Coordinates of C-alpha atoms in Angstrom, one line a residue:
M556 CA 24.5 24.8 -75.5
L557 CA 21.6 22.9 -77.0
L558 CA 23.4 22.4 -80.3
R559 CA 26.5 21.0 -78.5
A560 CA 24.3 18.5 -76.5
A561 CA 22.5 17.4 -79.7
S562 CA 25.9 16.9 -81.4
R563 CA 27.2 14.8 -78.5
W564 CA 24.0 12.7 -78.5
F565 CA 24.3 12.2 -82.3
L566 CA 28.0 11.1 -82.0
V567 CA 27.2 8.7 -79.2
M568 CA 24.3 7.1 -81.1
L569 CA 26.4 6.9 -84.2
L570 CA 29.2 5.2 -82.2
V571 CA 26.7 2.7 -80.8
A572 CA 25.3 2.0 -84.2
V573 CA 28.7 1.4 -85.8
T574 CA 29.8 -0.8 -82.9
A575 CA 26.6 -2.9 -83.1
L576 CA 27.1 -3.4 -86.9
A577 CA 30.8 -4.3 -86.3
V578 CA 29.8 -6.9 -83.7
I579 CA 27.1 -8.4 -85.9
R580 CA 29.6 -8.6 -88.8
V581 CA 32.3 -10.3 -86.7
A582 CA 29.7 -12.7 -85.3
A583 CA 28.8 -13.7 -88.9
G584 CA 32.4 -14.4 -89.7
M585 CA 32.7 -16.7 -86.6
R586 CA 29.6 -18.7 -87.8
E587 CA 30.9 -19.2 -91.3
R588 CA 33.6 -21.8 -90.8
D589 CA 32.2 -25.0 -92.4
G590 CA 33.6 -25.6 -95.8
R591 CA 32.3 -29.1 -96.3
V592 CA 30.2 -29.8 -99.4
P593 CA 27.4 -32.5 -99.3
A594 CA 28.6 -35.7 -100.9
H595 CA 25.6 -36.0 -103.2
L596 CA 26.4 -32.7 -105.1
H597 CA 28.7 -32.5 -108.0
A598 CA 30.2 -29.6 -109.9
V599 CA 29.4 -28.5 -113.5
V600 CA 32.0 -26.2 -115.1
T601 CA 30.5 -23.1 -116.6
P602 CA 32.2 -20.0 -118.2
L603 CA 31.5 -18.2 -114.9
G604 CA 32.7 -20.8 -112.4
Q605 CA 31.6 -24.1 -111.1
V606 CA 27.9 -24.7 -110.3
M607 CA 27.0 -27.4 -107.9
V608 CA 24.0 -29.6 -108.9
D609 CA 22.0 -32.4 -107.4
E610 CA 21.1 -35.0 -110.1
R611 CA 18.4 -37.6 -109.3
G612 CA 16.4 -40.1 -111.3
P613 CA 17.3 -42.0 -114.5
A614 CA 19.8 -40.3 -116.9
T615 CA 17.5 -41.5 -119.7
G616 CA 14.5 -39.6 -118.4
R617 CA 13.2 -36.3 -119.5
T618 CA 15.3 -33.6 -117.8
V619 CA 13.8 -31.2 -115.3
L620 CA 16.0 -28.3 -114.3
I621 CA 15.1 -26.8 -110.9
V622 CA 16.2 -23.2 -110.3
P623 CA 15.6 -22.1 -106.6
G624 CA 15.0 -18.5 -105.5
T625 CA 16.8 -16.2 -103.0
A626 CA 18.8 -18.1 -100.4
G627 CA 17.3 -21.3 -101.8
W628 CA 19.5 -24.2 -103.0
S629 CA 19.0 -27.7 -104.3
G630 CA 18.6 -29.1 -100.8
F631 CA 15.5 -26.9 -100.2
W632 CA 14.0 -28.7 -103.2
Q633 CA 15.0 -32.2 -102.4
E634 CA 11.5 -33.5 -101.8
V635 CA 10.3 -32.1 -105.1
S636 CA 13.4 -33.6 -106.8
N637 CA 12.6 -37.0 -105.3
H638 CA 8.9 -36.8 -106.3
L639 CA 9.9 -36.2 -109.9
A640 CA 12.8 -38.7 -110.0
V641 CA 10.4 -41.5 -108.8
R642 CA 8.2 -40.6 -111.8
G643 CA 11.1 -41.3 -114.2
Y644 CA 12.4 -37.7 -114.7
H645 CA 16.0 -36.9 -114.8
V646 CA 16.1 -34.1 -112.2
V647 CA 18.9 -31.5 -112.1
A648 CA 18.5 -29.1 -109.2
V649 CA 21.1 -26.2 -109.2
D650 CA 22.7 -24.1 -106.5
L651 CA 22.6 -20.8 -108.3
P652 CA 25.4 -18.7 -106.9
P653 CA 26.1 -17.1 -104.5
F654 CA 23.6 -19.5 -102.8
G655 CA 24.1 -23.1 -101.9
Y656 CA 27.5 -24.7 -102.5
S657 CA 28.4 -23.3 -105.9
E658 CA 31.6 -21.3 -106.5
R659 CA 31.1 -17.6 -105.6
D660 CA 32.1 -15.1 -108.3
A661 CA 34.9 -12.7 -107.3
A662 CA 33.5 -10.3 -109.9
A663 CA 29.9 -10.6 -108.4
R664 CA 28.4 -11.4 -111.8
Y665 CA 25.0 -12.3 -110.5
D666 CA 22.8 -10.4 -113.0
R667 CA 20.2 -12.3 -115.0
R668 CA 22.3 -12.6 -118.2
S669 CA 25.2 -14.1 -116.2
Q670 CA 23.0 -16.5 -114.3
A671 CA 21.4 -17.6 -117.6
T672 CA 24.9 -18.3 -119.0
R673 CA 25.5 -20.6 -116.0
L674 CA 22.2 -22.3 -116.5
A675 CA 22.8 -22.9 -120.2
A676 CA 26.1 -24.5 -119.4
V677 CA 24.4 -26.8 -116.8
V678 CA 21.8 -27.9 -119.3
A679 CA 24.4 -28.5 -122.0
A680 CA 26.5 -30.6 -119.5
T681 CA 23.6 -32.7 -118.2
T682 CA 21.4 -33.5 -121.1
R683 CA 21.4 -33.6 -124.9
N684 CA 17.7 -32.6 -125.1
P685 CA 15.8 -29.4 -124.2
A686 CA 15.0 -29.4 -120.5
M687 CA 11.8 -28.6 -118.6
V688 CA 12.8 -25.6 -116.5
V689 CA 11.1 -25.1 -113.2
A690 CA 12.0 -21.9 -111.4
H691 CA 10.9 -20.3 -108.1
S692 CA 10.7 -16.7 -107.1
F693 CA 14.0 -14.8 -107.8
G694 CA 15.2 -17.8 -109.8
G695 CA 12.4 -17.0 -112.3
G696 CA 14.4 -14.1 -113.7
P697 CA 17.5 -16.1 -114.8
A698 CA 15.3 -19.0 -115.9
T699 CA 13.2 -16.7 -118.1
E700 CA 16.3 -15.1 -119.5
L701 CA 17.6 -18.7 -120.3
A702 CA 14.3 -19.4 -122.1
L703 CA 14.6 -16.2 -124.1
T704 CA 18.3 -16.4 -125.0
H705 CA 18.7 -20.2 -125.3
S706 CA 15.3 -21.3 -126.4
D707 CA 16.7 -24.4 -128.0
Q708 CA 17.6 -25.6 -124.6
V709 CA 14.2 -25.1 -123.0
A710 CA 11.3 -27.4 -123.7
R711 CA 9.0 -25.6 -121.3
L712 CA 9.2 -23.0 -118.6
V713 CA 7.3 -23.4 -115.3
L714 CA 7.4 -20.3 -113.1
I715 CA 6.4 -20.7 -109.4
D716 CA 5.5 -17.3 -107.9
G717 CA 8.1 -15.9 -110.2
A718 CA 9.8 -12.6 -109.2
L719 CA 10.4 -11.0 -112.5
G720 CA 10.2 -7.5 -111.1
E721 CA 9.0 -4.3 -112.8
L722 CA 8.8 -4.7 -116.5
D723 CA 10.1 -2.0 -118.9
P724 CA 11.8 -0.1 -116.0
K725 CA 12.6 3.6 -116.4
S726 CA 15.9 3.5 -114.5
A727 CA 18.5 1.0 -113.4
G728 CA 17.3 1.2 -109.9
G729 CA 19.3 -0.1 -106.9
V730 CA 20.6 1.6 -103.8
P731 CA 24.1 3.0 -104.4
L732 CA 25.0 3.0 -100.7
L733 CA 24.5 -0.8 -100.6
R734 CA 27.3 -1.2 -103.1
S735 CA 29.6 -0.5 -100.2
S736 CA 30.6 -3.6 -98.3
L737 CA 30.9 -1.5 -95.1
L738 CA 27.1 -1.2 -95.2
A739 CA 26.0 -4.2 -97.1
Q740 CA 27.8 -6.8 -95.1
P741 CA 26.5 -5.8 -91.7
L742 CA 23.0 -5.6 -93.2
I743 CA 23.2 -9.1 -94.6
A744 CA 24.8 -10.4 -91.4
A745 CA 21.9 -9.0 -89.4
T746 CA 19.2 -10.4 -91.6
L747 CA 19.8 -13.0 -94.3
T748 CA 22.7 -14.9 -92.7
N749 CA 21.5 -14.3 -89.1
P750 CA 20.4 -17.7 -87.7
H751 CA 17.8 -15.9 -85.6
G752 CA 16.6 -13.8 -88.6
I753 CA 16.3 -16.5 -91.3
G754 CA 13.3 -18.0 -89.5
A755 CA 11.5 -14.7 -89.2
M756 CA 12.2 -13.9 -92.9
S757 CA 10.9 -17.3 -94.0
R758 CA 7.7 -16.9 -92.0
S759 CA 7.1 -13.5 -93.5
M760 CA 6.9 -15.0 -97.0
L761 CA 4.4 -17.7 -96.0
A762 CA 0.7 -17.7 -95.6
R763 CA 1.1 -21.0 -93.6
K764 CA 3.7 -19.8 -91.1
E765 CA 4.1 -23.2 -89.5
A766 CA 5.8 -24.6 -92.6
A767 CA 8.9 -22.5 -92.1
A768 CA 10.3 -24.3 -89.0
R769 CA 11.0 -27.7 -90.7
W770 CA 13.2 -26.1 -93.3
Q771 CA 15.1 -23.6 -91.3
E772 CA 18.1 -25.8 -90.8
T773 CA 18.2 -26.8 -94.5
L774 CA 18.3 -23.1 -95.5
R775 CA 21.0 -22.4 -92.9
A776 CA 23.4 -25.2 -93.8
P777 CA 25.2 -23.6 -96.8
M778 CA 25.3 -20.3 -95.0
R779 CA 28.0 -21.7 -92.7
R780 CA 30.4 -21.7 -95.6
P781 CA 33.4 -19.3 -95.2
G782 CA 32.7 -16.0 -96.9
T783 CA 28.9 -16.3 -97.1
T784 CA 28.0 -12.9 -95.7
A785 CA 30.5 -11.2 -98.0
A786 CA 29.2 -13.1 -101.0
Y787 CA 25.6 -12.4 -100.3
A788 CA 26.5 -8.7 -99.8
A789 CA 28.2 -8.7 -103.2
W790 CA 25.0 -10.2 -104.7
L791 CA 22.7 -7.6 -103.1
P792 CA 22.9 -5.0 -105.9
S793 CA 21.6 -7.7 -108.3
L794 CA 18.6 -8.2 -106.1
L795 CA 17.8 -4.5 -106.0
A796 CA 18.5 -3.7 -109.7
A797 CA 15.5 -2.7 -111.7
D798 CA 17.3 -3.0 -115.0
D799 CA 20.5 -5.0 -115.8
G800 CA 19.9 -5.1 -119.5
A801 CA 18.2 -8.5 -119.4
L802 CA 15.6 -9.3 -122.1
S803 CA 13.4 -10.8 -119.4
R804 CA 12.7 -7.3 -118.1
R805 CA 10.9 -6.3 -121.3
A806 CA 7.2 -7.0 -121.8
D807 CA 7.6 -7.3 -125.6
E808 CA 10.2 -9.9 -125.2
L809 CA 8.0 -11.9 -122.9
R810 CA 5.2 -11.8 -125.4
R811 CA 7.6 -13.3 -128.0
M812 CA 8.6 -16.1 -125.7
Q813 CA 9.1 -19.3 -127.8
P814 CA 9.1 -22.2 -125.3
P815 CA 5.6 -22.7 -123.8
V816 CA 5.1 -21.3 -120.3
R817 CA 3.1 -22.5 -117.3
L818 CA 2.5 -20.6 -114.0
I819 CA 1.8 -21.9 -110.5
W820 CA 1.0 -19.2 -107.9
G821 CA 0.0 -18.9 -104.3
E822 CA -3.1 -16.8 -104.0
A823 CA -2.0 -15.5 -100.6
D824 CA 1.5 -14.5 -101.8
T825 CA 2.4 -11.1 -100.4
V826 CA 5.9 -11.1 -102.0
T827 CA 4.9 -11.5 -105.6
P828 CA 1.1 -11.0 -105.4
I829 CA -1.3 -13.0 -107.6
A830 CA -1.9 -9.8 -109.7
Q831 CA 1.7 -10.1 -110.9
G832 CA 1.1 -13.8 -111.9
L833 CA -2.1 -12.9 -113.7
R834 CA -0.3 -10.2 -115.7
L835 CA 2.5 -12.6 -116.6
A836 CA -0.1 -15.2 -117.7
K837 CA -1.6 -12.6 -120.0
L838 CA 1.8 -11.6 -121.5
F839 CA 2.9 -15.3 -122.0
R840 CA -0.6 -16.4 -123.0
A841 CA -0.1 -19.1 -120.5
P842 CA -2.4 -21.0 -118.0
I843 CA -1.9 -20.3 -114.4
T844 CA -2.7 -22.6 -111.5
R845 CA -3.8 -20.7 -108.4
L846 CA -3.3 -22.3 -105.0
P847 CA -5.8 -21.0 -102.4
G848 CA -4.4 -20.1 -99.0
V849 CA -0.8 -20.5 -100.1
G850 CA 1.9 -17.8 -99.9
H851 CA 5.2 -17.4 -101.7
V852 CA 6.7 -20.8 -101.2
P853 CA 4.0 -23.4 -102.3
H854 CA 6.3 -26.4 -102.3
I855 CA 6.7 -26.3 -98.5
E856 CA 3.3 -24.7 -97.6
D857 CA 1.0 -27.1 -99.5
P858 CA 3.2 -29.9 -101.0
V859 CA 0.2 -32.1 -102.0
H860 CA -1.5 -29.6 -104.2
F861 CA 1.7 -28.1 -105.4
L862 CA 3.1 -31.4 -106.6
S863 CA -0.2 -32.1 -108.4
A864 CA 0.0 -28.7 -110.1
L865 CA 3.6 -29.3 -111.0
D866 CA 2.9 -32.7 -112.5
A867 CA 0.2 -31.2 -114.6
A868 CA 2.4 -28.2 -115.7
I869 CA 5.2 -30.3 -117.0
T870 CA 3.0 -33.0 -118.7
E871 CA 0.0 -31.3 -120.1
P872 CA -0.1 -30.9 -123.9
V873 CA 0.7 -27.6 -125.4
R874 CA -2.3 -26.1 -127.0

């Protein structure tokens, strides 16, 4: 009798959970109906599809390639782009797919090597000279891979709270269940593409929580594109992978990095703690600028001190 009651209770709860996930997924599809692309963006053709970029500043200036992190896009870095453009730099901020307005990849090739291939094509299409590459958080993996595999295209690598993950991993990692769209899409719909969840997620990464509100709509804008939840769900295994064969996951490769590296890190970062930055600084033999009281997203938490640190990072002589 007790076993039957427990079975019925389990089936009811399972039905409630499945129904809730279905409703969340359907709601996401109803939100994702705006296919318009901001007029200031333009497409660069790469071997893995079109990548949208925001170019600012004089074409004759030194090129700075900005690579945003998870859910970030060029619009999230517009104030940094403007700051650099006013100083005479040729700024190329990318929408690294599946984020922003770039073409989503039907084959879900979002691993670091594939993303580095896209970045290399963007650099080749926008400048004849090596670029200063500035990368934040999860964008640090593809940018570091670019610097390792296309060192002739990178004049300097600046990592901002770079999420390079575990080095020399013992396994491929990942969560096999999340390769199923039936699970991954409702999870993404309930969190990353949820208009109520994006604010909470942003605040969780910041030490200065109040900075999140101003940027919430900017982050949300490209998430209204049709197919966003499905595209982000297809990207999820790349986020969770411990080893995708990239050179940037090997400590020995980082030690052999040819382009000079600079690091900027929030001391109060709980996503990629300062200890990770200090370890990378040692591996790269690179200086690190520590920003007190700042979390994972320095450019919105403390723009004054961040921009000063960025200016120094891309201009100081290489010792």
